Short mmCIF file of C-alpha atoms and ligand atoms in Angstrom, two decimals:
data_model
loop_
_atom_site.label_atom_id
_atom_site.label_comp_id
_atom_site.label_asym_id
_atom_site.label_seq_id
_atom_site.Cartn_x
_atom_site.Cartn_y
_atom_site.Cartn_z
CA MET A 20 92.02 125.81 74.81
CA ASP A 21 91.60 125.16 78.45
CA ALA A 22 87.89 125.80 78.30
CA ILE A 23 87.46 123.15 75.46
CA ILE A 24 89.63 120.66 77.36
CA SER A 25 87.54 120.93 80.50
CA GLU A 26 84.43 120.09 78.76
CA ARG A 27 85.87 116.89 77.52
CA THR A 28 85.88 113.84 79.76
CA ASN A 29 89.07 112.53 80.99
CA LEU A 30 89.00 108.82 80.40
CA LEU A 31 91.52 108.12 83.19
CA GLY A 32 88.81 108.90 85.63
CA LEU A 33 86.33 106.31 84.40
CA THR A 34 85.87 102.70 85.79
CA ARG A 35 84.96 100.06 83.20
CA PRO A 36 81.20 100.38 83.75
CA SER A 37 81.46 104.23 83.52
CA LEU A 38 83.50 103.89 80.23
CA GLU A 39 80.96 101.40 78.81
CA ALA A 40 78.15 104.08 79.61
CA PHE A 41 80.32 106.74 77.95
CA VAL A 42 81.06 104.73 74.85
CA ALA A 43 77.34 103.85 74.60
CA GLU A 44 76.51 107.49 74.74
CA LEU A 45 78.69 108.02 71.79
CA GLY A 46 76.75 105.57 69.85
CA SER A 47 79.06 102.53 70.10
CA LYS A 48 78.67 99.12 71.59
CA PRO A 49 79.75 99.00 75.29
CA PHE A 50 82.33 96.33 74.69
CA ARG A 51 84.37 98.92 72.84
CA ALA A 52 85.25 100.27 76.31
CA ARG A 53 87.24 97.11 76.87
CA GLN A 54 89.26 97.76 73.70
CA LEU A 55 89.74 101.37 74.76
CA MET A 56 91.03 100.23 78.19
CA GLN A 57 93.55 97.84 76.61
CA TRP A 58 94.98 100.78 74.60
CA LEU A 59 95.08 102.95 77.68
CA TYR A 60 96.46 100.57 80.28
CA LYS A 61 98.05 97.68 78.50
CA ARG A 62 99.74 99.52 75.78
CA GLY A 63 99.97 103.08 77.39
CA VAL A 64 98.46 104.73 74.33
CA GLY A 65 96.50 107.89 75.00
CA SER A 66 96.07 109.13 71.52
CA PHE A 67 92.80 108.13 69.90
CA ALA A 68 94.28 108.29 66.34
CA GLU A 69 96.64 105.45 67.18
CA MET A 70 93.73 103.09 68.42
CA THR A 71 93.52 101.37 65.01
CA ASP A 72 91.00 98.77 65.82
CA LEU A 73 88.36 101.17 66.82
CA ALA A 74 86.10 102.53 64.13
CA LYS A 75 87.16 105.76 62.63
CA GLU A 76 83.78 107.35 63.70
CA LEU A 77 84.24 106.39 67.24
CA ARG A 78 87.89 107.66 67.27
CA ALA A 79 86.55 110.92 65.81
CA ARG A 80 83.85 111.18 68.53
CA LEU A 81 86.29 110.54 71.28
CA ALA A 82 88.50 113.14 69.91
CA GLU A 83 85.67 115.62 70.42
CA ARG A 84 84.29 114.50 73.65
CA ALA A 85 87.12 112.79 75.52
CA LEU A 86 90.80 113.12 76.40
CA VAL A 87 93.59 111.17 78.25
CA GLN A 88 95.19 113.64 80.46
CA PRO A 89 97.52 112.69 83.30
CA PRO A 90 98.86 115.31 85.64
CA GLN A 91 101.52 117.81 84.35
CA ILE A 92 104.97 117.23 85.64
CA LEU A 93 106.46 120.37 87.25
CA SER A 94 109.75 118.72 88.23
CA VAL A 95 111.56 115.34 88.61
CA GLN A 96 114.18 114.56 91.14
CA ARG A 97 116.25 111.33 91.01
CA SER A 98 118.02 109.94 94.19
CA ALA A 99 121.31 108.26 93.98
CA ASP A 100 119.49 105.09 95.15
CA GLY A 101 117.21 105.13 92.20
CA THR A 102 114.16 106.56 93.85
CA THR A 103 112.40 109.08 91.67
CA LYS A 104 110.08 111.83 92.87
CA TRP A 105 107.69 113.85 90.65
CA LEU A 106 106.07 117.07 91.59
CA LEU A 107 102.79 117.29 89.78
CA GLU A 108 100.63 120.09 88.97
CA ALA A 109 97.21 120.37 90.76
CA ASP A 110 96.57 123.95 89.33
CA ALA A 111 98.58 126.98 88.65
CA ARG A 112 99.35 127.38 92.27
CA GLN A 113 99.27 123.96 93.97
CA ALA A 114 101.21 120.85 93.43
CA PHE A 115 101.38 117.26 94.69
CA GLU A 116 103.89 114.53 94.60
CA MET A 117 104.32 110.80 93.68
CA VAL A 118 107.42 108.67 94.25
CA PHE A 119 108.79 105.50 92.52
CA ILE A 120 110.94 103.23 94.55
CA PRO A 121 112.71 100.52 92.55
CA GLU A 122 113.75 97.23 94.23
CA PRO A 123 115.11 94.09 92.60
CA ASP A 124 111.74 92.32 92.95
CA ARG A 125 109.37 95.18 92.62
CA GLY A 126 108.65 98.72 91.78
CA THR A 127 106.52 100.61 94.25
CA LEU A 128 104.83 103.69 93.31
CA CYS A 129 103.66 105.89 96.22
CA ILE A 130 100.67 108.14 94.96
CA SER A 131 98.87 110.96 96.52
CA SER A 132 95.04 111.30 97.11
CA GLN A 133 94.70 114.89 98.20
CA VAL A 134 96.64 118.20 97.83
CA GLY A 135 97.52 118.61 101.51
CA CYS A 136 95.75 116.97 104.35
CA ALA A 137 93.06 118.10 106.93
CA LEU A 138 93.95 115.53 109.54
CA ASP A 139 96.63 117.48 111.38
CA CYS A 140 98.88 114.57 112.49
CA SER A 141 101.65 116.48 114.69
CA PHE A 142 104.61 114.71 113.22
CA CYS A 143 103.54 114.94 109.52
CA ALA A 144 104.87 117.51 107.10
CA THR A 145 101.83 117.34 104.80
CA ALA A 146 99.65 118.38 107.86
CA GLN A 147 101.61 121.51 108.29
CA GLN A 148 100.55 122.61 104.86
CA GLY A 149 96.90 122.31 105.53
CA PHE A 150 94.34 121.03 102.97
CA ASN A 151 93.78 122.35 99.58
CA ARG A 152 91.48 119.93 97.77
CA ASN A 153 90.65 116.30 96.85
CA LEU A 154 92.40 114.83 93.80
CA SER A 155 90.00 113.63 91.18
CA THR A 156 90.02 109.90 90.17
CA ALA A 157 91.56 110.76 86.92
CA GLU A 158 94.34 112.59 88.84
CA ILE A 159 94.79 109.52 91.11
CA VAL A 160 94.87 107.00 88.35
CA GLY A 161 96.85 109.50 86.11
CA GLN A 162 99.75 109.30 88.42
CA VAL A 163 100.08 105.49 87.89
CA TRP A 164 99.57 106.07 83.99
CA LEU A 165 102.19 108.82 83.99
CA ALA A 166 104.65 106.89 86.06
CA GLU A 167 104.31 103.93 83.64
CA GLN A 168 104.98 106.28 80.61
CA GLU A 169 107.89 108.09 82.26
CA LEU A 170 109.61 104.78 83.34
CA ALA A 171 109.18 103.29 79.92
CA ARG A 172 110.51 106.45 78.36
CA ALA A 173 113.62 106.39 80.65
CA GLU A 174 114.13 102.73 79.80
CA ARG A 175 113.92 103.41 76.00
CA ALA A 176 116.43 106.28 76.52
CA ARG A 177 118.64 103.89 78.04
CA GLY A 178 118.32 101.47 75.15
CA ALA A 179 116.96 98.64 77.44
CA GLU A 180 113.86 96.44 77.23
CA PRO A 181 111.08 98.06 79.14
CA ALA A 182 110.87 95.08 81.58
CA ALA A 183 113.14 94.39 84.51
CA ALA A 184 116.81 94.08 83.79
CA PRO A 185 118.04 90.58 84.81
CA HIS A 186 119.98 91.65 87.93
CA GLY A 187 118.90 95.26 88.18
CA GLU A 188 115.91 96.69 89.71
CA GLN A 189 112.36 96.71 88.59
CA ARG A 190 111.69 99.56 86.32
CA HIS A 191 108.01 99.41 86.14
CA VAL A 192 105.10 99.70 88.49
CA THR A 193 104.27 96.38 90.19
CA ASN A 194 102.92 97.78 93.52
CA VAL A 195 100.88 100.88 94.34
CA VAL A 196 100.60 102.42 97.74
CA LEU A 197 98.36 105.28 98.58
CA MET A 198 100.76 106.64 101.15
CA GLY A 199 101.63 109.96 99.45
CA MET A 200 99.94 113.22 100.34
CA GLY A 201 96.43 113.20 101.88
CA GLU A 202 94.07 110.87 103.64
CA PRO A 203 92.63 108.44 101.03
CA LEU A 204 89.62 107.63 103.15
CA ALA A 205 88.78 111.36 103.38
CA ASN A 206 88.49 111.21 99.49
CA PHE A 207 86.54 108.07 99.47
CA ARG A 208 84.38 109.00 96.38
CA ASN A 209 87.36 109.45 94.06
CA VAL A 210 89.61 106.86 95.61
CA VAL A 211 87.35 103.83 95.36
CA PRO A 212 86.79 104.25 91.53
CA ALA A 213 90.60 104.64 91.19
CA LEU A 214 91.28 101.52 93.15
CA GLN A 215 88.83 99.60 90.90
CA ILE A 216 90.76 100.82 87.84
CA LEU A 217 94.10 99.72 89.38
CA LEU A 218 92.63 96.19 89.92
CA ASP A 219 90.54 95.84 86.76
CA ASP A 220 91.87 93.07 84.36
CA TYR A 221 91.34 95.61 81.67
CA GLY A 222 92.96 98.35 83.71
CA PHE A 223 96.30 98.20 85.42
CA ASP A 224 95.47 94.55 86.47
CA LEU A 225 97.22 94.64 89.70
CA SER A 226 96.55 91.98 92.22
CA ARG A 227 94.80 93.13 95.41
CA ARG A 228 97.95 92.49 97.50
CA ARG A 229 99.88 94.76 95.36
CA VAL A 230 97.73 97.83 96.14
CA THR A 231 97.82 99.16 99.60
CA LEU A 232 95.67 101.91 101.08
CA SER A 233 97.13 103.69 104.21
CA THR A 234 94.70 105.54 106.49
CA SER A 235 95.07 107.46 109.73
CA GLY A 236 91.94 105.62 110.97
CA LEU A 237 88.70 106.99 109.66
CA VAL A 238 86.71 104.16 111.20
CA PRO A 239 83.33 104.54 109.36
CA GLN A 240 85.10 104.67 105.97
CA ILE A 241 87.05 101.50 106.81
CA TYR A 242 83.62 99.74 107.09
CA LYS A 243 82.41 101.23 103.88
CA LEU A 244 85.69 100.33 102.20
CA ALA A 245 85.17 96.68 103.08
CA GLU A 246 81.92 96.81 100.99
CA GLU A 247 83.65 98.26 97.99
CA THR A 248 87.12 96.80 97.56
CA ASN A 249 89.65 94.30 98.92
CA VAL A 250 92.93 96.01 98.62
CA ALA A 251 95.62 95.60 101.38
CA LEU A 252 94.93 97.82 104.28
CA ALA A 253 97.59 99.80 106.26
CA VAL A 254 96.80 101.84 109.36
CA SER A 255 98.83 104.65 110.89
CA LEU A 256 98.73 103.59 114.66
CA HIS A 257 101.92 105.40 115.95
CA ALA A 258 100.91 104.96 119.65
CA PRO A 259 99.82 102.08 121.88
CA ASP A 260 97.48 104.10 123.91
CA ASP A 261 94.60 106.64 123.47
CA THR A 262 96.28 109.48 125.45
CA LEU A 263 99.36 109.53 123.25
CA ARG A 264 97.51 108.77 119.94
CA ASN A 265 95.02 111.63 120.66
CA GLU A 266 98.14 113.96 120.62
CA LEU A 267 99.81 112.50 117.60
CA VAL A 268 96.87 111.52 115.44
CA PRO A 269 94.04 113.85 116.50
CA ILE A 270 91.32 111.79 114.65
CA ASN A 271 91.84 109.29 117.47
CA ARG A 272 89.83 111.61 119.64
CA LYS A 273 86.68 110.75 117.49
CA HIS A 274 87.66 106.99 116.71
CA PRO A 275 89.81 105.63 119.61
CA ILE A 276 92.18 102.73 119.32
CA ALA A 277 89.74 99.93 120.33
CA GLU A 278 87.29 101.06 117.74
CA LEU A 279 89.85 101.36 115.06
CA LEU A 280 91.20 97.84 115.68
CA GLN A 281 87.60 96.46 115.55
CA ALA A 282 87.15 98.08 112.09
CA CYS A 283 90.54 96.54 110.91
CA TRP A 284 89.55 93.01 111.98
CA HIS A 285 86.20 93.58 110.35
CA TYR A 286 87.87 94.52 107.09
CA LEU A 287 90.01 91.37 107.03
CA ASP A 288 87.01 89.01 107.83
CA GLU A 289 85.01 90.78 104.95
CA GLN A 290 87.81 90.56 102.54
CA ASN A 291 89.52 87.46 103.54
CA GLY A 292 92.66 89.50 103.97
CA ARG A 293 95.87 88.11 105.35
CA SER A 294 96.74 90.92 107.77
CA VAL A 295 96.60 94.61 108.38
CA THR A 296 99.96 96.56 108.44
CA PHE A 297 100.27 99.03 111.34
CA GLU A 298 102.52 101.90 110.53
CA TYR A 299 104.43 103.14 113.65
CA VAL A 300 106.59 106.32 113.29
CA MET A 301 109.58 106.31 115.72
CA LEU A 302 109.76 109.49 117.55
CA ALA A 303 112.64 109.74 120.00
CA GLY A 304 111.39 109.86 123.68
CA VAL A 305 107.76 109.99 122.58
CA ASN A 306 106.57 106.57 121.53
CA ASP A 307 109.66 104.40 121.27
CA SER A 308 110.13 102.93 124.88
CA PRO A 309 110.32 99.09 125.49
CA ALA A 310 107.23 99.55 127.72
CA GLN A 311 105.36 101.11 124.82
CA ALA A 312 106.55 98.32 122.56
CA ARG A 313 105.03 95.76 125.11
CA ALA A 314 101.87 97.74 125.30
CA LEU A 315 101.69 97.62 121.43
CA ALA A 316 102.40 93.91 121.49
CA ARG A 317 99.43 93.46 123.90
CA LEU A 318 97.12 95.23 121.70
CA LEU A 319 98.04 93.35 118.46
CA HIS A 320 99.07 89.91 119.87
CA GLY A 321 96.95 87.05 118.52
CA HIS A 322 95.66 89.28 115.52
CA PRO A 323 96.66 89.15 111.99
CA ALA A 324 98.97 92.25 112.24
CA LYS A 325 102.16 93.26 111.09
CA VAL A 326 103.96 96.33 112.46
CA ASN A 327 106.16 98.51 110.19
CA LEU A 328 108.38 100.87 112.18
CA ILE A 329 109.16 104.08 110.32
CA PRO A 330 112.14 106.09 111.33
CA PHE A 331 110.79 109.68 111.68
CA ASN A 332 111.87 111.90 108.80
CA PRO A 333 112.40 115.36 110.22
CA PHE A 334 111.22 118.50 108.54
CA PRO A 335 111.73 122.31 109.27
CA GLY A 336 109.87 123.42 112.38
CA THR A 337 109.15 119.98 113.81
CA ARG A 338 109.51 119.38 117.57
CA TYR A 339 110.27 115.65 117.00
CA THR A 340 113.40 113.70 116.29
CA ARG A 341 114.17 110.39 115.03
CA SER A 342 114.60 107.53 117.45
CA PRO A 343 118.33 106.24 117.31
CA ALA A 344 118.69 102.84 115.35
CA PRO A 345 119.25 100.75 118.46
CA THR A 346 116.11 102.00 120.02
CA ILE A 347 114.10 101.14 116.96
CA GLN A 348 115.75 97.75 116.88
CA ARG A 349 115.08 97.11 120.54
CA PHE A 350 111.35 98.21 120.02
CA ARG A 351 111.09 95.64 117.10
CA ASP A 352 112.79 92.86 119.15
CA GLU A 353 110.32 93.56 121.97
CA LEU A 354 107.44 92.91 119.34
CA LEU A 355 108.97 89.91 117.79
CA GLN A 356 109.66 88.27 121.22
CA ARG A 357 105.86 88.65 121.99
CA GLY A 358 104.91 87.09 118.62
CA VAL A 359 103.98 90.28 116.80
CA LEU A 360 105.66 90.59 113.33
CA ALA A 361 107.55 93.67 112.89
CA THR A 362 109.84 95.24 110.31
CA ILE A 363 111.83 98.43 110.05
CA ARG A 364 111.19 100.45 107.03
CA ARG A 365 114.19 101.44 105.09
CA THR A 366 114.49 105.09 104.31
CA ARG A 367 115.06 105.65 100.62
CA GLY A 368 115.97 108.68 98.74
CA ASP A 369 117.10 110.90 101.58
CA ASP A 370 119.10 113.00 99.33
CA ILE A 371 116.17 114.08 97.37
CA ASP A 372 114.14 114.68 100.60
CA ALA A 373 116.46 117.54 101.32
CA ALA A 374 116.06 118.74 97.65
CA CYS A 375 112.33 118.44 97.91
CA GLY A 376 112.18 121.00 100.65
CA GLN A 377 114.38 123.34 98.62
CA LEU A 378 112.15 122.90 95.63
CA ALA A 379 108.92 123.72 97.55
CA GLY A 380 110.64 126.85 98.77
CA ARG A 381 111.43 127.97 95.32
CA VAL A 382 108.06 127.49 94.03
CA VAL A 383 106.51 129.10 97.10
CA ASP A 384 108.49 132.18 96.39
CA ARG A 385 107.17 132.37 92.89
CA THR A 386 103.57 131.88 93.61
CA THR A 387 103.31 132.98 97.31
CA VAL A 388 101.28 129.82 97.97
CA ARG A 389 102.42 126.91 100.04
CA LEU A 390 103.03 123.79 97.88
CA GLY A 391 102.04 120.39 98.59
CA SER A 392 105.22 118.82 99.33
CA LYS A 393 106.16 116.05 101.84
CA VAL A 394 109.24 114.49 103.36
CA ILE A 395 107.96 111.17 104.09
CA GLY A 396 107.19 109.49 100.79
CA VAL A 397 110.56 108.10 99.90
CA THR A 398 110.65 105.17 102.43
CA VAL A 399 110.25 101.59 101.69
CA GLN A 400 109.99 98.29 103.49
CA PRO A 401 113.18 96.31 103.38
N1 SAH B 154 97.07 109.83 105.50
C1 SAH B 154 97.31 108.46 105.30
C2 SAH B 154 98.32 108.20 104.15
C3 SAH B 154 99.73 108.64 104.48
S1 SAH B 154 100.66 107.31 104.57
C4 SAH B 154 97.84 107.98 106.69
O1 SAH B 154 98.03 108.63 107.63
O2 SAH B 154 98.02 106.63 106.74
C5 SAH B 154 102.24 108.02 105.08
C6 SAH B 154 102.75 107.25 106.36
O3 SAH B 154 103.98 108.10 106.69
C7 SAH B 154 101.77 107.33 107.39
O4 SAH B 154 101.87 106.32 108.33
C8 SAH B 154 102.28 108.64 108.23
O5 SAH B 154 101.76 108.69 109.48
C9 SAH B 154 103.71 108.45 108.11
N2 SAH B 154 104.53 109.76 108.34
C10 SAH B 154 103.90 111.01 108.32
N3 SAH B 154 104.89 111.93 108.58
C11 SAH B 154 106.03 111.20 108.78
C12 SAH B 154 107.32 111.61 109.09
N4 SAH B 154 107.79 112.98 109.27
N5 SAH B 154 108.32 110.69 109.22
C13 SAH B 154 107.93 109.42 108.97
N6 SAH B 154 106.62 108.97 108.63
C14 SAH B 154 105.76 109.92 108.55
#
């Protein structure tokens, strides 16, 4: 069974031009690809038999040669605040996560791009687990496809319409952030086609401002990204000077802050983007002093930048602690007073964060392999 499946092409990994080529190879007109994408992404139908406006012959050939296969769910956790986290299978021994964060005006899905991460940022739980592999385009797109299916199913179970409840929270995916496990720009080859499918009118049809890629600062890939796509860019800055950033985000030794900022402004120029979001994790006594806030303001003042302060989420074995709330507020105010836009990210789903650690432990015992699990995904901007 597995052998047969692996010979078939997973359509969730194909951009529109690739799907057109695939359909042509099966002997049909390329425009059939658009019909196929509408079934897949507009109606969430993955079974070829149900795609009734496609010729029987094409459906039969698709059934032989293709499949629509999102990642398998290993477990689901729901937070009291509505945040939902799925643990997804990468293979028999590895797993990765995605998180859905409902808010009144939007539903944000935080997806992973790799199983683990190789970049070794000192405050990040994923880094501690090391790197296993890149996710395929189909696994990246498949997260969004799966989340849509699961959210719609949950709505049906509740007997509601699959749209937003009038005064409730958004129950489908309106925004996607590549802020889960992994460094998306280190998996450029698979991430870029995934972004194209997210933005494609016949795909998820998300606007460029509703898709955000977050990077720890792979400078050459930011330049390359500017040629390929125009999604919103977020950069994990975390320090106002190279000495500290070298320690927190080791890729800084290769691509220091000045170089990174140049790449960011280039990206905005090329893409006619509004601003870059700089993520800044608040680590008590490390990067959270008013002097550091002022240094950060000097770096960013006059540029199209927003700072998003993230209260540190502790995990077992970490040497860091979260800055106290008044320290974070003071840091934000220092930035605001100097004309730099700054917000504090509201932590969501703390209760399942704890459960997440427990879950990883349970699976680790069973498989003796570390699972890709992280403690940072369940946060959201206020
Ligand atoms: N590798 C990419 C994508 C991860 S995005 C990147 O570095 O941007 C997830 C965000 O959460 C990043 O800004 C990351 O630095 C931050 N983060 C990592 N560990 C954290 C922790 N323990 N607490 C709070 N934020 C953390």
